[in-house]
C-alpha cells in the first residue's frame, strides 16, 4: 500500500493527532504520522508512554475500511510481527508478549496502541507504535515496568529514521496480504513468537489476576491459560504481568 507520511517535531501524541484528524488523511493510502517527541504519549490501559525527543520511534499508521470487521483486533499483532522482523533484521532476537508487546531479553522494547474512529472515509484504523531505540539505561530503568531499548541491548546507537523506514516498508508489505487473506497465514509464526520461555504466567483480565500455564493461542488470536485446576480459560483482552 502506498504510504503518505506526516511529520511533526513535537506533538502531544501521534495517535491522538491521527484520531482527531483522520478525515483529513488520504482515504486510499496508508498514512504514517511520526513525531520526534511526544509531550503526552499514550499507552494501553490509559498509561503514559515515555517519549523523550529524538531518542525513539513514535509512529502511528492509519488506514480506512468501509466498516469494522472481525479481523481489526489482529492489526496490532500484524504490526508487532512487522516490528519483530525489523528488529531481527538489525540482529536482535525479539519475542512477543501476548497480545502485542515486543520484548528483548524479556523486557519491553516496543508497545502498540490500536484505536478506531468513524469519519467520512469510513472506519479509521489507528495503530501506533513506540520503539525504544536510543533511550538510556537510566531512563529505561526509571519506567515502572521492565523496559529496554535497542541501544541498551546492543551497546550501540541506531538511526531512528532508519528504523521508521524499515518498519513502514515491512508493515505496508504485511498489511495487504492480511487485509486480503486474514490472520490465518500469520498464525503459526505468531504462536511461536508469543510462547514464553517458561509457560507459567500471571495474567490480568482487568478484574482478576490469574496464574497458570500459557498453553496456546486460538485461531482468533486469543490467549489460552490453563489454571492449576486443569480448566483452560480463553482471554480476548488483558495483560500478562511481568513478575
Ligand atoms: C503500550 O504498550 O502501552 C502502547 C504504547 C504505544 C505508544 C505509541 S508511541 C506512538 C503512538 N502515540 C501514542 O501516544 N502512543 C503510541
PDB file of C-alpha atoms and ligand atoms in Angstrom:
ATOM      1  CA  UNK A   1       0.000   0.000   0.000  1.00  0.00           C
ATOM      2  CA  UNK A   2       1.308   3.456  -0.847  1.00  0.00           C
ATOM      3  CA  UNK A   3       2.437   5.417   2.205  1.00  0.00           C
ATOM      4  CA  UNK A   4       1.682   9.064   2.869  1.00  0.00           C
ATOM      5  CA  UNK A   5       3.885  10.466   5.618  1.00  0.00           C
ATOM      6  CA  UNK A   6       3.128  13.311   8.023  1.00  0.00           C
ATOM      7  CA  UNK A   7       5.907  14.517  10.292  1.00  0.00           C
ATOM      8  CA  UNK A   8       5.927  16.540  13.460  1.00  0.00           C
ATOM      9  CA  UNK A   9       8.744  17.788  15.567  1.00  0.00           C
ATOM     10  CA  UNK A  10       6.995  17.681  18.941  1.00  0.00           C
ATOM     11  CA  UNK A  11       3.334  16.740  19.379  1.00  0.00           C
ATOM     12  CA  UNK A  12       1.141  15.565  22.250  1.00  0.00           C
ATOM     13  CA  UNK A  13       0.600  12.095  20.774  1.00  0.00           C
ATOM     14  CA  UNK A  14       0.727  10.806  17.197  1.00  0.00           C
ATOM     15  CA  UNK A  15      -2.273   8.561  17.984  1.00  0.00           C
ATOM     16  CA  UNK A  16      -4.307  11.481  19.377  1.00  0.00           C
ATOM     17  CA  UNK A  17      -3.454  13.597  16.313  1.00  0.00           C
ATOM     18  CA  UNK A  18      -4.476  10.758  13.977  1.00  0.00           C
ATOM     19  CA  UNK A  19      -7.755  10.180  15.824  1.00  0.00           C
ATOM     20  CA  UNK A  20      -8.627  13.892  15.601  1.00  0.00           C
ATOM     21  CA  UNK A  21      -7.505  14.437  12.007  1.00  0.00           C
ATOM     22  CA  UNK A  22      -8.461  11.114  10.385  1.00  0.00           C
ATOM     23  CA  UNK A  23     -10.893  12.753   7.963  1.00  0.00           C
ATOM     24  CA  UNK A  24      -8.064  14.942   6.567  1.00  0.00           C
ATOM     25  CA  UNK A  25      -5.964  11.900   5.599  1.00  0.00           C
ATOM     26  CA  UNK A  26      -5.988  10.281   2.152  1.00  0.00           C
ATOM     27  CA  UNK A  27      -8.666   7.584   2.091  1.00  0.00           C
ATOM     28  CA  UNK A  28      -6.862   5.158  -0.214  1.00  0.00           C
ATOM     29  CA  UNK A  29      -3.381   5.354   1.313  1.00  0.00           C
ATOM     30  CA  UNK A  30      -1.616   4.089   4.388  1.00  0.00           C
ATOM     31  CA  UNK A  31      -0.855   7.228   6.383  1.00  0.00           C
ATOM     32  CA  UNK A  32       2.122   7.343   8.684  1.00  0.00           C
ATOM     33  CA  UNK A  33       2.211  10.019  11.372  1.00  0.00           C
ATOM     34  CA  UNK A  34       5.592  10.387  13.053  1.00  0.00           C
ATOM     35  CA  UNK A  35       6.965  12.749  15.668  1.00  0.00           C
ATOM     36  CA  UNK A  36      10.442  13.328  17.068  1.00  0.00           C
ATOM     37  CA  UNK A  37       8.967  13.662  20.555  1.00  0.00           C
ATOM     38  CA  UNK A  38       5.596  13.385  22.298  1.00  0.00           C
ATOM     39  CA  UNK A  39       4.543  15.516  25.264  1.00  0.00           C
ATOM     40  CA  UNK A  40       1.618  13.211  26.139  1.00  0.00           C
ATOM     41  CA  UNK A  41       2.426   9.816  24.630  1.00  0.00           C
ATOM     42  CA  UNK A  42      -0.292   7.302  25.437  1.00  0.00           C
ATOM     43  CA  UNK A  43      -0.038   3.598  26.207  1.00  0.00           C
ATOM     44  CA  UNK A  44      -2.562   0.843  26.737  1.00  0.00           C
ATOM     45  CA  UNK A  45      -4.757   0.922  29.831  1.00  0.00           C
ATOM     46  CA  UNK A  46      -4.580   4.750  29.969  1.00  0.00           C
ATOM     47  CA  UNK A  47      -0.908   4.644  30.853  1.00  0.00           C
ATOM     48  CA  UNK A  48       1.525   7.219  29.599  1.00  0.00           C
ATOM     49  CA  UNK A  49       4.295   6.340  27.138  1.00  0.00           C
ATOM     50  CA  UNK A  50       7.705   7.820  27.889  1.00  0.00           C
ATOM     51  CA  UNK A  51       8.570   9.789  24.719  1.00  0.00           C
ATOM     52  CA  UNK A  52      11.789  11.813  25.006  1.00  0.00           C
ATOM     53  CA  UNK A  53      12.585  13.886  21.931  1.00  0.00           C
ATOM     54  CA  UNK A  54      14.877  12.407  19.279  1.00  0.00           C
ATOM     55  CA  UNK A  55      15.562   9.138  21.076  1.00  0.00           C
ATOM     56  CA  UNK A  56      12.886   6.715  19.920  1.00  0.00           C
ATOM     57  CA  UNK A  57      10.314   5.814  17.266  1.00  0.00           C
ATOM     58  CA  UNK A  58       6.857   7.342  17.819  1.00  0.00           C
ATOM     59  CA  UNK A  59       4.747   6.374  14.827  1.00  0.00           C
ATOM     60  CA  UNK A  60       1.060   5.924  14.048  1.00  0.00           C
ATOM     61  CA  UNK A  61      -0.299   4.174  10.970  1.00  0.00           C
ATOM     62  CA  UNK A  62      -3.812   4.952   9.715  1.00  0.00           C
ATOM     63  CA  UNK A  63      -5.879   3.220   7.052  1.00  0.00           C
ATOM     64  CA  UNK A  64      -9.579   3.085   6.249  1.00  0.00           C
ATOM     65  CA  UNK A  65     -12.183   0.358   5.886  1.00  0.00           C
ATOM     66  CA  UNK A  66     -15.849   0.613   4.901  1.00  0.00           C
ATOM     67  CA  UNK A  67     -16.894  -0.871   8.216  1.00  0.00           C
ATOM     68  CA  UNK A  68     -15.459  -2.565  11.261  1.00  0.00           C
ATOM     69  CA  UNK A  69     -14.578  -6.180  10.553  1.00  0.00           C
ATOM     70  CA  UNK A  70     -13.765  -9.187  12.751  1.00  0.00           C
ATOM     71  CA  UNK A  71     -10.058  -9.004  11.996  1.00  0.00           C
ATOM     72  CA  UNK A  72      -9.442  -5.492  13.283  1.00  0.00           C
ATOM     73  CA  UNK A  73      -8.105  -6.901  16.554  1.00  0.00           C
ATOM     74  CA  UNK A  74      -5.287  -8.557  14.619  1.00  0.00           C
ATOM     75  CA  UNK A  75      -3.960  -5.297  13.176  1.00  0.00           C
ATOM     76  CA  UNK A  76      -1.733  -4.584  16.220  1.00  0.00           C
ATOM     77  CA  UNK A  77      -0.485  -8.174  16.054  1.00  0.00           C
ATOM     78  CA  UNK A  78       0.466  -7.724  12.398  1.00  0.00           C
ATOM     79  CA  UNK A  79       2.292  -4.506  13.322  1.00  0.00           C
ATOM     80  CA  UNK A  80       4.041  -6.261  16.233  1.00  0.00           C
ATOM     81  CA  UNK A  81       5.183  -9.036  13.888  1.00  0.00           C
ATOM     82  CA  UNK A  82       6.434  -6.414  11.417  1.00  0.00           C
ATOM     83  CA  UNK A  83       8.438  -4.789  14.244  1.00  0.00           C
ATOM     84  CA  UNK A  84       9.847  -8.195  15.179  1.00  0.00           C
ATOM     85  CA  UNK A  85      11.031  -8.698  11.600  1.00  0.00           C
ATOM     86  CA  UNK A  86      12.690  -5.269  11.580  1.00  0.00           C
ATOM     87  CA  UNK A  87      14.492  -5.987  14.848  1.00  0.00           C
ATOM     88  CA  UNK A  88      15.557  -9.421  13.585  1.00  0.00           C
ATOM     89  CA  UNK A  89      16.988  -7.699  10.520  1.00  0.00           C
ATOM     90  CA  UNK A  90      19.029  -5.481  12.844  1.00  0.00           C
ATOM     91  CA  UNK A  91      20.452  -8.569  14.549  1.00  0.00           C
ATOM     92  CA  UNK A  92      18.152  -8.851  17.595  1.00  0.00           C
ATOM     93  CA  UNK A  93      16.186 -11.866  18.794  1.00  0.00           C
ATOM     94  CA  UNK A  94      12.857 -10.397  19.884  1.00  0.00           C
ATOM     95  CA  UNK A  95       9.785 -12.220  21.079  1.00  0.00           C
ATOM     96  CA  UNK A  96       6.231 -11.073  21.680  1.00  0.00           C
ATOM     97  CA  UNK A  97       4.322 -10.873  24.940  1.00  0.00           C
ATOM     98  CA  UNK A  98       0.664 -11.508  24.142  1.00  0.00           C
ATOM     99  CA  UNK A  99      -1.155  -9.662  22.720  1.00  0.00           C
ATOM    100  CA  UNK A 100       1.394  -7.344  21.095  1.00  0.00           C
ATOM    101  CA  UNK A 101       4.296  -6.164  23.237  1.00  0.00           C
ATOM    102  CA  UNK A 102       7.735  -6.631  21.707  1.00  0.00           C
ATOM    103  CA  UNK A 103      10.386  -7.862  24.151  1.00  0.00           C
ATOM    104  CA  UNK A 104      14.153  -8.092  24.105  1.00  0.00           C
ATOM    105  CA  UNK A 105      15.783 -10.009  26.974  1.00  0.00           C
ATOM    106  CA  UNK A 106      12.266 -10.312  28.492  1.00  0.00           C
ATOM    107  CA  UNK A 107      11.956  -6.509  28.767  1.00  0.00           C
ATOM    108  CA  UNK A 108       9.625  -4.352  26.740  1.00  0.00           C
ATOM    109  CA  UNK A 109      11.248  -2.580  23.796  1.00  0.00           C
ATOM    110  CA  UNK A 110       8.090  -1.678  21.863  1.00  0.00           C
ATOM    111  CA  UNK A 111       4.397  -1.255  22.584  1.00  0.00           C
ATOM    112  CA  UNK A 112       1.350  -0.794  20.381  1.00  0.00           C
ATOM    113  CA  UNK A 113      -1.866   1.151  20.890  1.00  0.00           C
ATOM    114  CA  UNK A 114      -4.714   0.473  18.440  1.00  0.00           C
ATOM    115  CA  UNK A 115      -7.863   2.582  18.245  1.00  0.00           C
ATOM    116  CA  UNK A 116     -10.652   3.161  15.751  1.00  0.00           C
ATOM    117  CA  UNK A 117     -12.781   6.161  14.889  1.00  0.00           C
ATOM    118  CA  UNK A 118     -15.569   6.778  12.382  1.00  0.00           C
ATOM    119  CA  UNK A 119     -15.187   9.555   9.834  1.00  0.00           C
ATOM    120  CA  UNK A 120     -16.320  10.404   6.321  1.00  0.00           C
ATOM    121  CA  UNK A 121     -13.831   7.903   4.831  1.00  0.00           C
ATOM    122  CA  UNK A 122     -15.408   5.080   6.886  1.00  0.00           C
ATOM    123  CA  UNK A 123     -13.699   3.437   9.842  1.00  0.00           C
ATOM    124  CA  UNK A 124     -10.208   4.755  10.504  1.00  0.00           C
ATOM    125  CA  UNK A 125      -7.918   2.112  11.977  1.00  0.00           C
ATOM    126  CA  UNK A 126      -5.317   3.985  14.010  1.00  0.00           C
ATOM    127  CA  UNK A 127      -2.415   1.881  15.202  1.00  0.00           C
ATOM    128  CA  UNK A 128       0.506   3.496  16.979  1.00  0.00           C
ATOM    129  CA  UNK A 129       3.843   2.047  17.942  1.00  0.00           C
ATOM    130  CA  UNK A 130       6.612   3.240  20.184  1.00  0.00           C
ATOM    131  CA  UNK A 131      10.006   1.554  19.790  1.00  0.00           C
ATOM    132  CA  UNK A 132      12.676   2.396  22.328  1.00  0.00           C
ATOM    133  CA  UNK A 133      15.717   2.957  20.146  1.00  0.00           C
ATOM    134  CA  UNK A 134      18.409   5.091  21.781  1.00  0.00           C
ATOM    135  CA  UNK A 135      16.906   5.583  25.239  1.00  0.00           C
ATOM    136  CA  UNK A 136      19.497   5.319  28.000  1.00  0.00           C
ATOM    137  CA  UNK A 137      19.563   2.550  30.593  1.00  0.00           C
ATOM    138  CA  UNK A 138      18.825   5.111  33.311  1.00  0.00           C
ATOM    139  CA  UNK A 139      15.674   6.254  31.555  1.00  0.00           C
ATOM    140  CA  UNK A 140      14.575   2.676  30.786  1.00  0.00           C
ATOM    141  CA  UNK A 141      15.095   1.770  34.440  1.00  0.00           C
ATOM    142  CA  UNK A 142      13.015   4.759  35.559  1.00  0.00           C
ATOM    143  CA  UNK A 143       9.925   3.253  33.849  1.00  0.00           C
ATOM    144  CA  UNK A 144       7.707   1.399  36.304  1.00  0.00           C
ATOM    145  CA  UNK A 145       7.811  -1.859  34.278  1.00  0.00           C
ATOM    146  CA  UNK A 146      10.817  -3.713  32.838  1.00  0.00           C
ATOM    147  CA  UNK A 147      11.831  -1.725  29.752  1.00  0.00           C
ATOM    148  CA  UNK A 148      14.812  -1.692  27.443  1.00  0.00           C
ATOM    149  CA  UNK A 149      15.996  -0.076  24.227  1.00  0.00           C
ATOM    150  CA  UNK A 150      17.960  -1.199  21.180  1.00  0.00           C
ATOM    151  CA  UNK A 151      20.910   0.824  22.429  1.00  0.00           C
ATOM    152  CA  UNK A 152      20.834  -0.786  25.877  1.00  0.00           C
ATOM    153  CA  UNK A 153      20.677  -4.269  24.349  1.00  0.00           C
ATOM    154  CA  UNK A 154      23.317  -3.744  21.651  1.00  0.00           C
ATOM    155  CA  UNK A 155      25.562  -1.211  23.425  1.00  0.00           C
ATOM    156  CA  UNK A 156      25.346   0.762  20.206  1.00  0.00           C
ATOM    157  CA  UNK A 157      23.106   3.508  18.886  1.00  0.00           C
ATOM    158  CA  UNK A 158      20.776   3.311  15.880  1.00  0.00           C
ATOM    159  CA  UNK A 159      19.283   5.752  13.374  1.00  0.00           C
ATOM    160  CA  UNK A 160      15.688   6.356  14.452  1.00  0.00           C
ATOM    161  CA  UNK A 161      14.777   7.382  10.879  1.00  0.00           C
ATOM    162  CA  UNK A 162      16.117   4.127   9.510  1.00  0.00           C
ATOM    163  CA  UNK A 163      14.076   2.087  11.982  1.00  0.00           C
ATOM    164  CA  UNK A 164      10.945   4.047  10.942  1.00  0.00           C
ATOM    165  CA  UNK A 165      11.629   3.456   7.242  1.00  0.00           C
ATOM    166  CA  UNK A 166      12.230  -0.271   7.742  1.00  0.00           C
ATOM    167  CA  UNK A 167       9.073  -0.574   9.821  1.00  0.00           C
ATOM    168  CA  UNK A 168       6.912   1.351   7.355  1.00  0.00           C
ATOM    169  CA  UNK A 169       8.114  -0.818   4.471  1.00  0.00           C
ATOM    170  CA  UNK A 170       7.558  -4.025   6.403  1.00  0.00           C
ATOM    171  CA  UNK A 171       4.116  -3.102   7.748  1.00  0.00           C
ATOM    172  CA  UNK A 172       2.767  -1.882   4.422  1.00  0.00           C
ATOM    173  CA  UNK A 173       4.058  -5.109   2.906  1.00  0.00           C
ATOM    174  CA  UNK A 174       2.341  -7.280   5.528  1.00  0.00           C
ATOM    175  CA  UNK A 175      -0.894  -5.267   5.623  1.00  0.00           C
ATOM    176  CA  UNK A 176      -2.005  -6.004   2.046  1.00  0.00           C
ATOM    177  CA  UNK A 177      -1.983  -9.833   2.404  1.00  0.00           C
ATOM    178  CA  UNK A 178      -3.508  -9.537   5.878  1.00  0.00           C
ATOM    179  CA  UNK A 179      -6.420  -7.430   4.587  1.00  0.00           C
ATOM    180  CA  UNK A 180      -6.896  -9.872   1.705  1.00  0.00           C
ATOM    181  CA  UNK A 181      -6.414 -13.260   3.422  1.00  0.00           C
ATOM    182  CA  UNK A 182      -6.905 -12.557   7.123  1.00  0.00           C
ATOM    183  CA  UNK A 183      -4.682 -13.575  10.029  1.00  0.00           C
ATOM    184  CA  UNK A 184      -4.600 -17.343   9.347  1.00  0.00           C
ATOM    185  CA  UNK A 185      -1.325 -17.212   7.344  1.00  0.00           C
ATOM    186  CA  UNK A 186       0.322 -15.310  10.235  1.00  0.00           C
ATOM    187  CA  UNK A 187      -0.915 -17.591  12.998  1.00  0.00           C
ATOM    188  CA  UNK A 188       1.827 -20.202  13.259  1.00  0.00           C
ATOM    189  CA  UNK A 189       4.612 -17.585  13.383  1.00  0.00           C
ATOM    190  CA  UNK A 190       2.590 -15.542  15.889  1.00  0.00           C
ATOM    191  CA  UNK A 191       2.181 -18.626  18.084  1.00  0.00           C
ATOM    192  CA  UNK A 192       5.952 -19.218  18.053  1.00  0.00           C
ATOM    193  CA  UNK A 193       6.722 -15.603  18.879  1.00  0.00           C
ATOM    194  CA  UNK A 194       4.377 -15.341  21.894  1.00  0.00           C
ATOM    195  CA  UNK A 195       5.497 -18.552  23.572  1.00  0.00           C
ATOM    196  CA  UNK A 196       7.156 -17.517  26.858  1.00  0.00           C
ATOM    197  CA  UNK A 197      10.383 -19.240  27.947  1.00  0.00           C
ATOM    198  CA  UNK A 198       8.556 -20.612  30.978  1.00  0.00           C
ATOM    199  CA  UNK A 199       4.886 -21.228  30.258  1.00  0.00           C
ATOM    200  CA  UNK A 200       3.900 -20.290  33.841  1.00  0.00           C
ATOM    201  CA  UNK A 201       2.462 -16.742  33.781  1.00  0.00           C
ATOM    202  CA  UNK A 202       0.356 -14.258  35.743  1.00  0.00           C
ATOM    203  CA  UNK A 203      -2.402 -12.683  33.732  1.00  0.00           C
ATOM    204  CA  UNK A 204      -4.723  -9.774  34.497  1.00  0.00           C
ATOM    205  CA  UNK A 205      -8.066  -9.511  32.732  1.00  0.00           C
ATOM    206  CA  UNK A 206      -8.628  -6.138  34.381  1.00  0.00           C
ATOM    207  CA  UNK A 207     -10.572  -7.578  37.304  1.00  0.00           C
ATOM    208  CA  UNK A 208      -8.716 -10.698  38.416  1.00  0.00           C
ATOM    209  CA  UNK A 209      -5.102 -11.815  38.338  1.00  0.00           C
ATOM    210  CA  UNK A 210      -4.939 -15.409  37.115  1.00  0.00           C
ATOM    211  CA  UNK A 211      -1.939 -17.695  37.452  1.00  0.00           C
ATOM    212  CA  UNK A 212      -1.468 -20.590  35.103  1.00  0.00           C
ATOM    213  CA  UNK A 213       0.277 -22.021  32.093  1.00  0.00           C
ATOM    214  CA  UNK A 214       0.120 -20.268  28.716  1.00  0.00           C
ATOM    215  CA  UNK A 215      -0.903 -23.267  26.629  1.00  0.00           C
ATOM    216  CA  UNK A 216      -1.714 -21.693  23.304  1.00  0.00           C
ATOM    217  CA  UNK A 217      -3.346 -19.109  21.094  1.00  0.00           C
ATOM    218  CA  UNK A 218      -6.728 -19.691  19.422  1.00  0.00           C
ATOM    219  CA  UNK A 219      -7.294 -19.093  15.716  1.00  0.00           C
ATOM    220  CA  UNK A 220      -8.824 -15.747  16.678  1.00  0.00           C
ATOM    221  CA  UNK A 221      -5.565 -14.843  18.444  1.00  0.00           C
ATOM    222  CA  UNK A 222      -6.981 -15.206  21.978  1.00  0.00           C
ATOM    223  CA  UNK A 223      -4.813 -16.441  24.850  1.00  0.00           C
ATOM    224  CA  UNK A 224      -5.375 -19.900  26.368  1.00  0.00           C
ATOM    225  CA  UNK A 225      -4.447 -20.198  30.025  1.00  0.00           C
ATOM    226  CA  UNK A 226      -4.510 -23.498  31.884  1.00  0.00           C
ATOM    227  CA  UNK A 227      -5.282 -22.986  35.557  1.00  0.00           C
ATOM    228  CA  UNK A 228      -3.965 -25.241  38.339  1.00  0.00           C
ATOM    229  CA  UNK A 229      -7.406 -26.904  38.392  1.00  0.00           C
ATOM    230  CA  UNK A 230      -6.836 -28.062  34.806  1.00  0.00           C
ATOM    231  CA  UNK A 231      -9.513 -25.718  33.434  1.00  0.00           C
ATOM    232  CA  UNK A 232      -8.414 -23.890  30.262  1.00  0.00           C
ATOM    233  CA  UNK A 233      -9.665 -20.292  30.098  1.00  0.00           C
ATOM    234  CA  UNK A 234      -9.774 -18.163  26.930  1.00  0.00           C
ATOM    235  CA  UNK A 235      -8.935 -14.461  27.155  1.00  0.00           C
ATOM    236  CA  UNK A 236      -9.521 -11.985  24.347  1.00  0.00           C
ATOM    237  CA  UNK A 237      -8.093  -8.992  26.199  1.00  0.00           C
ATOM    238  CA  UNK A 238      -5.887  -8.298  29.174  1.00  0.00           C
ATOM    239  CA  UNK A 239      -2.257  -8.296  30.054  1.00  0.00           C
ATOM    240  CA  UNK A 240       0.433 -10.777  31.015  1.00  0.00           C
ATOM    241  CA  UNK A 241       2.138  -9.304  34.058  1.00  0.00           C
ATOM    242  CA  UNK A 242       5.888  -9.036  34.431  1.00  0.00           C
ATOM    243  CA  UNK A 243       6.751 -10.980  37.572  1.00  0.00           C
TER     244      UNK A 243
HETATM  245  C1  LIG B   1       1.621   0.233  25.193  1.00  0.00           C
HETATM  246  O1  LIG B   1       2.353  -0.740  25.119  1.00  0.00           O
HETATM  247  O2  LIG B   1       1.109   0.584  26.251  1.00  0.00           O
HETATM  248  C2  LIG B   1       1.340   1.009  23.928  1.00  0.00           C
HETATM  249  C3  LIG B   1       2.336   2.104  23.696  1.00  0.00           C
HETATM  250  C4  LIG B   1       2.076   2.839  22.402  1.00  0.00           C
HETATM  251  C5  LIG B   1       2.980   4.032  22.239  1.00  0.00           C
HETATM  252  C6  LIG B   1       2.886   4.653  20.882  1.00  0.00           C
HETATM  253  S1  LIG B   1       4.091   5.912  20.614  1.00  0.00           S
HETATM  254  C7  LIG B   1       3.282   6.411  19.151  1.00  0.00           C
HETATM  255  C8  LIG B   1       1.799   6.349  19.432  1.00  0.00           C
HETATM  256  N1  LIG B   1       1.346   7.584  20.050  1.00  0.00           N
HETATM  257  C9  LIG B   1       0.945   7.402  21.304  1.00  0.00           C
HETATM  258  O3  LIG B   1       0.537   8.292  22.070  1.00  0.00           O
HETATM  259  N2  LIG B   1       1.039   6.118  21.630  1.00  0.00           N
HETATM  260  C10 LIG B   1       1.555   5.310  20.539  1.00  0.00           C
END
